[in-house]
C-alpha positions as a LaTeX table, in Angstrom:
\begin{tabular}{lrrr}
\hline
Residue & $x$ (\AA) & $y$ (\AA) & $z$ (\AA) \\
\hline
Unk1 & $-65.51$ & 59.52 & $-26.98$ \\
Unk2 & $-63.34$ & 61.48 & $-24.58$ \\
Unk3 & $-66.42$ & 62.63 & $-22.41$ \\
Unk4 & $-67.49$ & 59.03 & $-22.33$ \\
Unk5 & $-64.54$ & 57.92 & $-20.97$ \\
Unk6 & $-64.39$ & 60.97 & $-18.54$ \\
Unk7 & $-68.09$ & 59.78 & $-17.06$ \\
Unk8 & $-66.70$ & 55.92 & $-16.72$ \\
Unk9 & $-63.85$ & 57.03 & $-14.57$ \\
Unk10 & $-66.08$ & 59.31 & $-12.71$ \\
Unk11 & $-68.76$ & 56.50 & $-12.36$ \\
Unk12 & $-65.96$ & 53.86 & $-11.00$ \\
Unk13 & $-64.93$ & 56.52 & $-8.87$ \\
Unk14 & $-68.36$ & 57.62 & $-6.98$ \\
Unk15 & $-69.01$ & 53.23 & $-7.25$ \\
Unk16 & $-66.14$ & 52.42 & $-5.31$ \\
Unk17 & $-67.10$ & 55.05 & $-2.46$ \\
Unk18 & $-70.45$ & 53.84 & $-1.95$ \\
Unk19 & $-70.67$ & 51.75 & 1.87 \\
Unk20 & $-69.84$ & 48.20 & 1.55 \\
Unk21 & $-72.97$ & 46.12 & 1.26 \\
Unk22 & $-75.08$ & 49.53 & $-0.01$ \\
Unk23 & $-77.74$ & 48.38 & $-2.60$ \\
Unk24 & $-76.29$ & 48.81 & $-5.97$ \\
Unk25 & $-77.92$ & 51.34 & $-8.43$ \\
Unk26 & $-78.75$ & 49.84 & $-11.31$ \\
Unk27 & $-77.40$ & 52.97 & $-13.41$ \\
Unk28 & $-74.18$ & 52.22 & $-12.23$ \\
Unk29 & $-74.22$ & 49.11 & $-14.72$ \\
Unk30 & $-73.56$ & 51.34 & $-17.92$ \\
Unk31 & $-70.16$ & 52.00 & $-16.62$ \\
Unk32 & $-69.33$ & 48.74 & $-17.03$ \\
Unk33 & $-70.78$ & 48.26 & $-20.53$ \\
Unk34 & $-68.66$ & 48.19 & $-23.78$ \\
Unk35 & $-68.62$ & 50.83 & $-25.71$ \\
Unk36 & $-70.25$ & 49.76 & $-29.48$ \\
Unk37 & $-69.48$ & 52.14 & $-32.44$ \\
Unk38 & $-73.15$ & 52.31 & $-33.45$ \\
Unk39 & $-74.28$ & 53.54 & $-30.35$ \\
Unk40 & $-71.84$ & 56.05 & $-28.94$ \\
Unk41 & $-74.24$ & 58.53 & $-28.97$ \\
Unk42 & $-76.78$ & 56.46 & $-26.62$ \\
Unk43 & $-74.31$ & 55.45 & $-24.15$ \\
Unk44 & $-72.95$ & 58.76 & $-23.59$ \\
Unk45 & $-76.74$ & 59.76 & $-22.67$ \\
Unk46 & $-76.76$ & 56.66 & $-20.45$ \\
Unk47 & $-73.57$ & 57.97 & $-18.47$ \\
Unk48 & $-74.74$ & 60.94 & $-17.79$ \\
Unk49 & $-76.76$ & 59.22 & $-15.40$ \\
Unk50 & $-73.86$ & 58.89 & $-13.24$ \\
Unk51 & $-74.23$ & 62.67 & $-12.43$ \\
Unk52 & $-77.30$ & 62.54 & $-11.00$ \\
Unk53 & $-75.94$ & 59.18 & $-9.21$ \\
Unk54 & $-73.17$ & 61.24 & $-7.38$ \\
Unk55 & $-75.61$ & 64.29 & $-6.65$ \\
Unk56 & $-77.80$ & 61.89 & $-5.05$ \\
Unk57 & $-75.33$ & 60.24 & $-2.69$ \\
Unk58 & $-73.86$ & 63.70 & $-2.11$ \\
Unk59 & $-77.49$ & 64.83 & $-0.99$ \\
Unk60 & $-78.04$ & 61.85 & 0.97 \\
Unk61 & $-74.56$ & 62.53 & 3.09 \\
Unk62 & $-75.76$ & 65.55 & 4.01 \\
Unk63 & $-79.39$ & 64.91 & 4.59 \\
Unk64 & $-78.95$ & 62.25 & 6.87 \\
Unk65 & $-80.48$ & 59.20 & 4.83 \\
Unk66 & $-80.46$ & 55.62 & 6.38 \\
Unk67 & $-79.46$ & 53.16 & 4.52 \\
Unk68 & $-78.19$ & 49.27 & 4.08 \\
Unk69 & $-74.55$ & 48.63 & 5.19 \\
Unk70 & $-72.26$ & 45.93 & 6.19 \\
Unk71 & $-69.23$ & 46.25 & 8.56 \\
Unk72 & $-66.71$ & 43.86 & 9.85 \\
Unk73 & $-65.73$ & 43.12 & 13.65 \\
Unk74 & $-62.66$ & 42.22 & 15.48 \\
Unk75 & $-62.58$ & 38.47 & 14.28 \\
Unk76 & $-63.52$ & 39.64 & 10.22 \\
Unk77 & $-67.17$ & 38.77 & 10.57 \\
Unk78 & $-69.49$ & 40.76 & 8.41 \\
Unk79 & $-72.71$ & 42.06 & 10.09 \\
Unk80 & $-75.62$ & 43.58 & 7.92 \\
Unk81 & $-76.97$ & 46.46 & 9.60 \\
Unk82 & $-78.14$ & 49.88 & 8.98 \\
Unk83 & $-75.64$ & 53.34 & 8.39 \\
Unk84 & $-77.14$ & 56.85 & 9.47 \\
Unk85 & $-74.47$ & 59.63 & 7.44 \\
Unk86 & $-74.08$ & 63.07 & 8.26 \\
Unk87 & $-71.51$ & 64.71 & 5.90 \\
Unk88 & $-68.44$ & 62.45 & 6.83 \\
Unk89 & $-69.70$ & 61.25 & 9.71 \\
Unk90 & $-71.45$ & 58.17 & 10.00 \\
Unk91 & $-73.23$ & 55.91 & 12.34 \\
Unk92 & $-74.09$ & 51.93 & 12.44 \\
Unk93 & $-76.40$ & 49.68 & 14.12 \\
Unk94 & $-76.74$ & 45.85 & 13.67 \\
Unk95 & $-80.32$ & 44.77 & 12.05 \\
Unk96 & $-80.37$ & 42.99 & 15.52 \\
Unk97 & $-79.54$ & 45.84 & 17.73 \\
Unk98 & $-76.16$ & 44.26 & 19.23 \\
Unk99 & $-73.58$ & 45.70 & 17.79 \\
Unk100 & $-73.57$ & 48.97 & 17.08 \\
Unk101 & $-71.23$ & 52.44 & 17.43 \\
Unk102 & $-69.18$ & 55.21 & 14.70 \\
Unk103 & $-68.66$ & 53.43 & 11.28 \\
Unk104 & $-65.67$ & 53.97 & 10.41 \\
Unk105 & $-64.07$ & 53.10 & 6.61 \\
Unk106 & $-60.64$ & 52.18 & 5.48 \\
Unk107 & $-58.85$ & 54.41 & 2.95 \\
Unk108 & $-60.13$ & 52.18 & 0.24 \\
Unk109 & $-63.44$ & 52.25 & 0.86 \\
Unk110 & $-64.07$ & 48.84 & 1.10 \\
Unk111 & $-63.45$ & 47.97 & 4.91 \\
Unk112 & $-65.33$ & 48.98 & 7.33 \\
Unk113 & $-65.32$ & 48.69 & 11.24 \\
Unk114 & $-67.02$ & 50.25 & 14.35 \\
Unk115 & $-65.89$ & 52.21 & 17.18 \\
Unk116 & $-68.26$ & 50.72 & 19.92 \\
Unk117 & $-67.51$ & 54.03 & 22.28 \\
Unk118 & $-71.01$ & 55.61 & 21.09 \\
Unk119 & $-73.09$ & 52.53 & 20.67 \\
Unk120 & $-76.10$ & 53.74 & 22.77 \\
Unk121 & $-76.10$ & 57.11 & 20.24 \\
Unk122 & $-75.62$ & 54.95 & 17.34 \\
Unk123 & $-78.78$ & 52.97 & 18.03 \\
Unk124 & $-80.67$ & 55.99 & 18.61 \\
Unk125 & $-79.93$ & 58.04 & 15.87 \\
Unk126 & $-80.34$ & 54.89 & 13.32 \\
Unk127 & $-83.84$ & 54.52 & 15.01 \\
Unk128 & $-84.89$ & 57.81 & 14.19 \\
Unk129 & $-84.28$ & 59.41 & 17.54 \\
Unk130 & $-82.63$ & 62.04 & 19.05 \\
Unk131 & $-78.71$ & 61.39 & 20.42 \\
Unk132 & $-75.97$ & 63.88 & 21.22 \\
Unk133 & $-72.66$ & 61.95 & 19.46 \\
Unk134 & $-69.40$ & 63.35 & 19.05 \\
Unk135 & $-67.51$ & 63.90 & 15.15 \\
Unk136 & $-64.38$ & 63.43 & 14.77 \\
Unk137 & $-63.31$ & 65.89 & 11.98 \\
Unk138 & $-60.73$ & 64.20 & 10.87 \\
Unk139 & $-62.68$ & 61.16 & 9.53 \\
Unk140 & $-61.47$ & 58.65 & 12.44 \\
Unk141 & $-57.51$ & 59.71 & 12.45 \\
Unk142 & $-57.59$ & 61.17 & 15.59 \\
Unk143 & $-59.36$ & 58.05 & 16.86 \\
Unk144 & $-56.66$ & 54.82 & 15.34 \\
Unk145 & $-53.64$ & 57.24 & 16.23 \\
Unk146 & $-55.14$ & 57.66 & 19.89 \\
Unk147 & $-55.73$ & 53.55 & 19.62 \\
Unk148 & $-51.84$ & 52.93 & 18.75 \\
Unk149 & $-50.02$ & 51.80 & 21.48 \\
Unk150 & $-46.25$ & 51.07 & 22.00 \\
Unk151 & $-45.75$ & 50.36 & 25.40 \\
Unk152 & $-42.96$ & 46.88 & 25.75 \\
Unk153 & $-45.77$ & 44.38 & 26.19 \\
Unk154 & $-48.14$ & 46.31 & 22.83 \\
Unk155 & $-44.21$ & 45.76 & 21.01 \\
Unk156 & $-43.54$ & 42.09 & 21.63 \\
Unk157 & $-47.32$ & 41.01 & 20.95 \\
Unk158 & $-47.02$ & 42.72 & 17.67 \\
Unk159 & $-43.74$ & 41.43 & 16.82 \\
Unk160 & $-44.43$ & 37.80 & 16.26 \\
Unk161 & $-42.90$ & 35.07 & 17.38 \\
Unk162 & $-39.21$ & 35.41 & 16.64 \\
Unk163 & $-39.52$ & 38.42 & 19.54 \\
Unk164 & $-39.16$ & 35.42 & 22.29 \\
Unk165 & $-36.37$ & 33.61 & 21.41 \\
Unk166 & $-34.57$ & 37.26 & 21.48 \\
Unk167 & $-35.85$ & 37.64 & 24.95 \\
Unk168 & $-34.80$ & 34.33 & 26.08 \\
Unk169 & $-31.41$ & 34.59 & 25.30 \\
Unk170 & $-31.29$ & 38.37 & 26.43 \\
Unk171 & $-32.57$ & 36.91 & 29.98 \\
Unk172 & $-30.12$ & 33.94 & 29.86 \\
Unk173 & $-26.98$ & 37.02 & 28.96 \\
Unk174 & $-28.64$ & 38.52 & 31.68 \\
Unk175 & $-28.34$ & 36.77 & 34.57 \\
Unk176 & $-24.72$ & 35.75 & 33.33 \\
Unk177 & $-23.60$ & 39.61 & 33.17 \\
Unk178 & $-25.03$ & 40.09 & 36.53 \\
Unk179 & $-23.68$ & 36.56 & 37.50 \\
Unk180 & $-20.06$ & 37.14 & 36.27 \\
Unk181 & $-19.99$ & 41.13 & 37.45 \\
Unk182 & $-20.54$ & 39.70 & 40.98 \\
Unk183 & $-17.81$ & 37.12 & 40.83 \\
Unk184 & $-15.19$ & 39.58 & 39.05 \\
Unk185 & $-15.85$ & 42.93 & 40.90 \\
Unk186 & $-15.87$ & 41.37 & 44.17 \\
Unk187 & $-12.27$ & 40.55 & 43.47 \\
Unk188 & $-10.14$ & 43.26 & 44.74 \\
Unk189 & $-6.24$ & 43.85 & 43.20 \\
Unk190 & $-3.43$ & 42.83 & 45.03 \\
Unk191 & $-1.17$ & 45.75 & 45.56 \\
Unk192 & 2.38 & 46.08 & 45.76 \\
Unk193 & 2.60 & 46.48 & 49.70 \\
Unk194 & 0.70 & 43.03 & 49.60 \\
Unk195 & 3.34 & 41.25 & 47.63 \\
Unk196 & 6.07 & 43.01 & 49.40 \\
Unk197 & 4.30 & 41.25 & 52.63 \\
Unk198 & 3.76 & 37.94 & 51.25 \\
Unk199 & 7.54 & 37.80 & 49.72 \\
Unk200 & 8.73 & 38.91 & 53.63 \\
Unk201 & 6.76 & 36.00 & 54.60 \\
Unk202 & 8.18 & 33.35 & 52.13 \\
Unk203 & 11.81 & 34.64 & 53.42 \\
Unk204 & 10.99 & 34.06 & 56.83 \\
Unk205 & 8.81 & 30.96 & 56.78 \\
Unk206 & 7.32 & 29.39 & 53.21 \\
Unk207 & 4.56 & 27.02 & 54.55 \\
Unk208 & 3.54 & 30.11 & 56.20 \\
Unk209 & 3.26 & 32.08 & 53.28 \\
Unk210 & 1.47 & 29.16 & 51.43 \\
Unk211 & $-1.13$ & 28.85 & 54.26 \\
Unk212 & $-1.69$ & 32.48 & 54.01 \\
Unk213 & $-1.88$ & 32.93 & 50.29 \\
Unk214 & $-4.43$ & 29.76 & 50.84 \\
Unk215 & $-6.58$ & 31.78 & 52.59 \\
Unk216 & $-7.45$ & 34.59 & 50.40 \\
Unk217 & $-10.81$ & 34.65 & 48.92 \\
Unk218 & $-9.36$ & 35.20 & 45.48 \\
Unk219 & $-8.06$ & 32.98 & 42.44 \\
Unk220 & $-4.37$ & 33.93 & 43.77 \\
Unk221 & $-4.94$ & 31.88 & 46.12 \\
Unk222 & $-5.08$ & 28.79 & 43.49 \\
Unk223 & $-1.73$ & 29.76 & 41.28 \\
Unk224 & 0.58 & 30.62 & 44.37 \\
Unk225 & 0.81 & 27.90 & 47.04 \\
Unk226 & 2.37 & 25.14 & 44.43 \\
Unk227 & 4.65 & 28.18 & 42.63 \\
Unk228 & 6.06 & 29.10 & 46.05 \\
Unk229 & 6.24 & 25.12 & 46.65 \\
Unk230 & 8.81 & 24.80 & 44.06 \\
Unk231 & 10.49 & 27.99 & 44.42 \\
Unk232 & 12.84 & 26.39 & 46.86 \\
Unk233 & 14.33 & 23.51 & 44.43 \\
Unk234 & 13.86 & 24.81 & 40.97 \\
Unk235 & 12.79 & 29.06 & 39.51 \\
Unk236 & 12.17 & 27.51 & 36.21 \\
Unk237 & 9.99 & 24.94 & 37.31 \\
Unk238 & 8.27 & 27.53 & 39.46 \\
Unk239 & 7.57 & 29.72 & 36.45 \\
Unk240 & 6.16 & 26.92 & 34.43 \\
Unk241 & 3.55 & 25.88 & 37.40 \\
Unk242 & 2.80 & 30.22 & 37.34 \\
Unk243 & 1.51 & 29.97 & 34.13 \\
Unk244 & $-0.17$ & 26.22 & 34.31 \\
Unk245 & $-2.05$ & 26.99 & 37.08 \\
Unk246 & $-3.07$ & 30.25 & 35.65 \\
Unk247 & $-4.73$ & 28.67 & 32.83 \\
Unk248 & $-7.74$ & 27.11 & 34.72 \\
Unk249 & $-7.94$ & 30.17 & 36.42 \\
Unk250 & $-8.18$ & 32.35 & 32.90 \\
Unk251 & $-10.89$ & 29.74 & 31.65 \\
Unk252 & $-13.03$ & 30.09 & 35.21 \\
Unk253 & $-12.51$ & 33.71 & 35.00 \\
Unk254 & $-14.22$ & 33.60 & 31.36 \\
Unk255 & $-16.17$ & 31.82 & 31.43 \\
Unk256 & $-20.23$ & 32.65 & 30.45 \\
Unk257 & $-18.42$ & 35.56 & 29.12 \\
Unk258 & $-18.46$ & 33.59 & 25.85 \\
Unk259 & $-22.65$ & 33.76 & 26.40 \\
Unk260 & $-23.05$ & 37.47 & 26.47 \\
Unk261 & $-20.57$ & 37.64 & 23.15 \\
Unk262 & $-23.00$ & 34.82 & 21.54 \\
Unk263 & $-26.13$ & 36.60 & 21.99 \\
Unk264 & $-24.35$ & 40.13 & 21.20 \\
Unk265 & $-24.04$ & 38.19 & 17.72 \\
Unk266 & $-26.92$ & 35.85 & 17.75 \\
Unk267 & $-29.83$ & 38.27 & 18.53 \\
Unk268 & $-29.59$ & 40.44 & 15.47 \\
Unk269 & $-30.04$ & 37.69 & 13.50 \\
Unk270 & $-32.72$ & 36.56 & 14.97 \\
Unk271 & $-34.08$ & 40.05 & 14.43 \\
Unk272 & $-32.96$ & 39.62 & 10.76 \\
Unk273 & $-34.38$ & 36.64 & 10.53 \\
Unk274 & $-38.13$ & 38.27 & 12.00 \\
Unk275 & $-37.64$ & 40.98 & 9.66 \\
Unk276 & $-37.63$ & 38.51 & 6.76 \\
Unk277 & $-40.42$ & 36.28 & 8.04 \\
Unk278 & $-42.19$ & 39.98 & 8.50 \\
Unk279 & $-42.00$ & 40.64 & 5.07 \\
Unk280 & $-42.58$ & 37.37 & 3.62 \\
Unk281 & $-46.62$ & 37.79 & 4.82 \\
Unk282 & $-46.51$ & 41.28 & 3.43 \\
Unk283 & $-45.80$ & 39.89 & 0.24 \\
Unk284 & $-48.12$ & 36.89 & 0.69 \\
Unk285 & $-50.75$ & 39.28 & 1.12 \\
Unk286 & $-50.30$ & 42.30 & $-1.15$ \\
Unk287 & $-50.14$ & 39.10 & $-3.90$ \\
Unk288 & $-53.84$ & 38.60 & $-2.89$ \\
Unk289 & $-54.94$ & 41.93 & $-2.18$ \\
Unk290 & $-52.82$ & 43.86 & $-3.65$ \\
Unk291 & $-51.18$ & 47.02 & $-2.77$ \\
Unk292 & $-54.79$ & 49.40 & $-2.18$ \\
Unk293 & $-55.58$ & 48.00 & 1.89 \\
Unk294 & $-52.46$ & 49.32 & 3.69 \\
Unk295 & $-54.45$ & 47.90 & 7.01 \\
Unk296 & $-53.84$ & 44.52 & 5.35 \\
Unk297 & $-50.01$ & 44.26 & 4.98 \\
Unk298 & $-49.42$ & 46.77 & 8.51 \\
Unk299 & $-49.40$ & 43.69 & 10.25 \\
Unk300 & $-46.25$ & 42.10 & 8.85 \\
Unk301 & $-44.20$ & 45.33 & 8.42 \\
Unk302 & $-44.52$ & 45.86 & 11.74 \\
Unk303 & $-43.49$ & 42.25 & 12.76 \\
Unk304 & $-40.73$ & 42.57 & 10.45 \\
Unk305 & $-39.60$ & 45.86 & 12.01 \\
Unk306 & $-40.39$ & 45.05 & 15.94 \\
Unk307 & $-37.75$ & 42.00 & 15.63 \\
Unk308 & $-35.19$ & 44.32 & 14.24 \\
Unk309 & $-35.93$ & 46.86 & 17.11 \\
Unk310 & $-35.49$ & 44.04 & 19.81 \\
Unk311 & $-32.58$ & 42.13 & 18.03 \\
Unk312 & $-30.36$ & 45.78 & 18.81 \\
Unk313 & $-32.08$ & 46.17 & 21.69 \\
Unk314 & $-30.77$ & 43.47 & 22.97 \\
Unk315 & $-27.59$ & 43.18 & 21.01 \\
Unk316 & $-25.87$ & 46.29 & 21.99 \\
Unk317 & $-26.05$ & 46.21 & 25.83 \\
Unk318 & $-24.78$ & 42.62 & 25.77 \\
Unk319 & $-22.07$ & 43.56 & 23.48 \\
Unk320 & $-21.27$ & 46.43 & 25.74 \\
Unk321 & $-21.25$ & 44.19 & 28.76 \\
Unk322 & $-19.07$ & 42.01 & 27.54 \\
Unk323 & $-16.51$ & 44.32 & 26.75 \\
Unk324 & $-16.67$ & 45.48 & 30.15 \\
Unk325 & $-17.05$ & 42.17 & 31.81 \\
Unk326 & $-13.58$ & 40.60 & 29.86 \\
Unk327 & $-11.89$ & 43.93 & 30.50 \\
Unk328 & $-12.17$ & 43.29 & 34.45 \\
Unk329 & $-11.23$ & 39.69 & 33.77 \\
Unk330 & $-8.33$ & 40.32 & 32.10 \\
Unk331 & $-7.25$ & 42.94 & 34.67 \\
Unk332 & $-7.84$ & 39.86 & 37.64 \\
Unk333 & $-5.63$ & 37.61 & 35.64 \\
Unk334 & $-2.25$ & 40.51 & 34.74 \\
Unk335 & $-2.52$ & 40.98 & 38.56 \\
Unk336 & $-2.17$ & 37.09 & 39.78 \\
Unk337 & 0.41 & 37.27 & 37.05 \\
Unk338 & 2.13 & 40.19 & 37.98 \\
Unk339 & 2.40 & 39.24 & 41.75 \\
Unk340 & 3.82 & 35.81 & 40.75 \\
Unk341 & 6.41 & 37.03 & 38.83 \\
Unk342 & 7.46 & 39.57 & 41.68 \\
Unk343 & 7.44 & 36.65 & 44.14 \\
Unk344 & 9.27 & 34.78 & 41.52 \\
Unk345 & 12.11 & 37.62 & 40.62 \\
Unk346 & 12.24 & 38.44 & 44.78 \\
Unk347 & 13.29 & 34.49 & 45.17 \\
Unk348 & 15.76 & 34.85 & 42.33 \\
Unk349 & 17.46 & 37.61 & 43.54 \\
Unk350 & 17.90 & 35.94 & 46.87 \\
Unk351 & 19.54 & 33.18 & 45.60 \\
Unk352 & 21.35 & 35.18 & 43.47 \\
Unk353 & 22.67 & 36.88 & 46.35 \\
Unk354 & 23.33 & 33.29 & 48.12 \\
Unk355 & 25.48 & 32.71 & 45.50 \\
\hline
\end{tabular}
């Protein structure tokens, strides 16, 4: 009973090699027969078939025999033709002539496509002529690994759709970093020669210190004229209409700045949120294929982890740009502040002085 079973096995093994769309051998139907108690003996007989089965197909490998195939083309339609083996190697040609090239089958056996590089030597050899082809030793390795491509534009067509909305918003925190780094960066600091000029000026003449504070192509130029206003009648007044007007000029300062942050937070989710979408048509197929036709399920791991890729890809510069671009922002807004308090302190040590 053991041997039996040993021949099955052997039998489903060599059946499931054969080329998809091969005539079936007949003998290959004991395999799937029951085994009966009466007639052990006879189907053991009957299995040992199988031997010669395998010795056949091995000597048919190697002797360059022609026979019936299918194979499958870019859009999954199956076209009968004829296969021409030699060893590993093996050859197919369309039963009307079009399509043609290296056969090529998937590890299970059961999927096969062409490599239309060698179509002319296909045709040739299945015809019975003669054809100078190259073999790939590796049984068509060397060939999908050369086809693999992972250039930016290979990436986002392979990572589905959730891969645009990530570039969107990483082109919308683009232009606002580059946008906001313009603004901020053209701003130079106001030194402490500068206020020591513009506090000269308020002691000599204050409307022309507010005209000339007016005329600086910076946000100082918006929080001192109505401080030094209202330095003349009341300091605490003056110190309260520092810090009002400084407010709008914090919020212009920061603003898009709030952008970049969002889509430092927003595009690894929406890489997350690939991923899972990814997986969910893995699983969708390997529940109707199963687990054997890795070919079949590449697709959505590699969705799933080309959105994760581009979520961090875009998620870390924008989180680093932000952190520079509120750093500089801050540092605009301590230096209006910092000048209007010396102004301010300058005015109240004058009139403390007055008095």
């Amino acid at each position: 009973q053991s041997l039996s079973d040993s021949l099955r096995t052997f039998g489903l093994q060599v059946h499931t090699k054969l080329l998809p769309g091969s005539v079936q051998d007949k003998r290959f139907d004991v395999i799937f027969k029951k085994p009966e108690a009466s007639a052990e003996t006879t189907l053991l007989v009957e299995r040992l078939a199988v031997l010669s089965v395998a010795l056949e197909q091995i000597e048919a490998a190697f002797g360059g025999k022609v026979i019936e195939a299918e194979a499958s083309r870019e859009n999954s339609e199956i076209i009968k033709g004829k296969v021409v083996s030699f060893g590993p190697a093996r050859w197919f040609s369309s039963d009307d002539g079009e399509f043609a090239g290296a056969y090529l089958l998937s590890k299970s056996g059961q999927v096969a496509h062409l490599d239309t590089k060698d179509s002319e030597q296909a045709r040739a050899l299945v015809a019975g002529e003669k054809a100078t082809v190259r073999i790939d030793i590796t049984g068509g390795k060397a060939k999908a690994l050369e086809g693999i491509k992972s250039g930016p534009i290979d990436l986002i067509k392979k990572g589905g759709a959730w891969v645009y909305p990530i570039l969107l918003i990483a082109l919308i925190a683009l232009v606002s970093a580059l946008y906001k780094a313009f603004q901020l960066f053209s701003f130079k600091d106001k030194d402490d020669r500068w206020m020591n000029e513009l506090i000269a000026l308020f002691e000599k003449n204050k409307e022309e210190a507010i005209a000339w504070t007016r005329e600086r192509k910076h946000p100082i130029g918006r929080v001192l004229p109505e401080m030094i206003e209202t330095l003349s009648t009341n300091l605490t007044v003056a110190e309260e209409v520092l810090y009002e007007r400084l407010i709008p000029v914090r919020e212009e300062l920061r603003g898009w700045l709030s952008f970049i942050s969002i889509t430092a937070a927003v595009a690894p989710l929406l890489g997350l949120l690939g991923t899972v979408s990814g997986l969910i048509k893995t699983f969708s197929v390997i529940a109707i294929e199963g687990t054997g036709e890795a070919q079949s399920i590449s697709g959505g791991i590699s969705e799933a982890l080309i959105t994760t890729l581009f979520g961090l890809v875009v998620a870390i510069p924008a989180f680093m740009m932000h952190a520079l671009l509120i750093r500089k922002a801050k540092g605009v807004e301590q230096n209006i502040e910092r000048i209007g308090l010396g102004v301010l302190n300058a005015a109240r040590k004058a009139e403390a002085a007055k008095s």
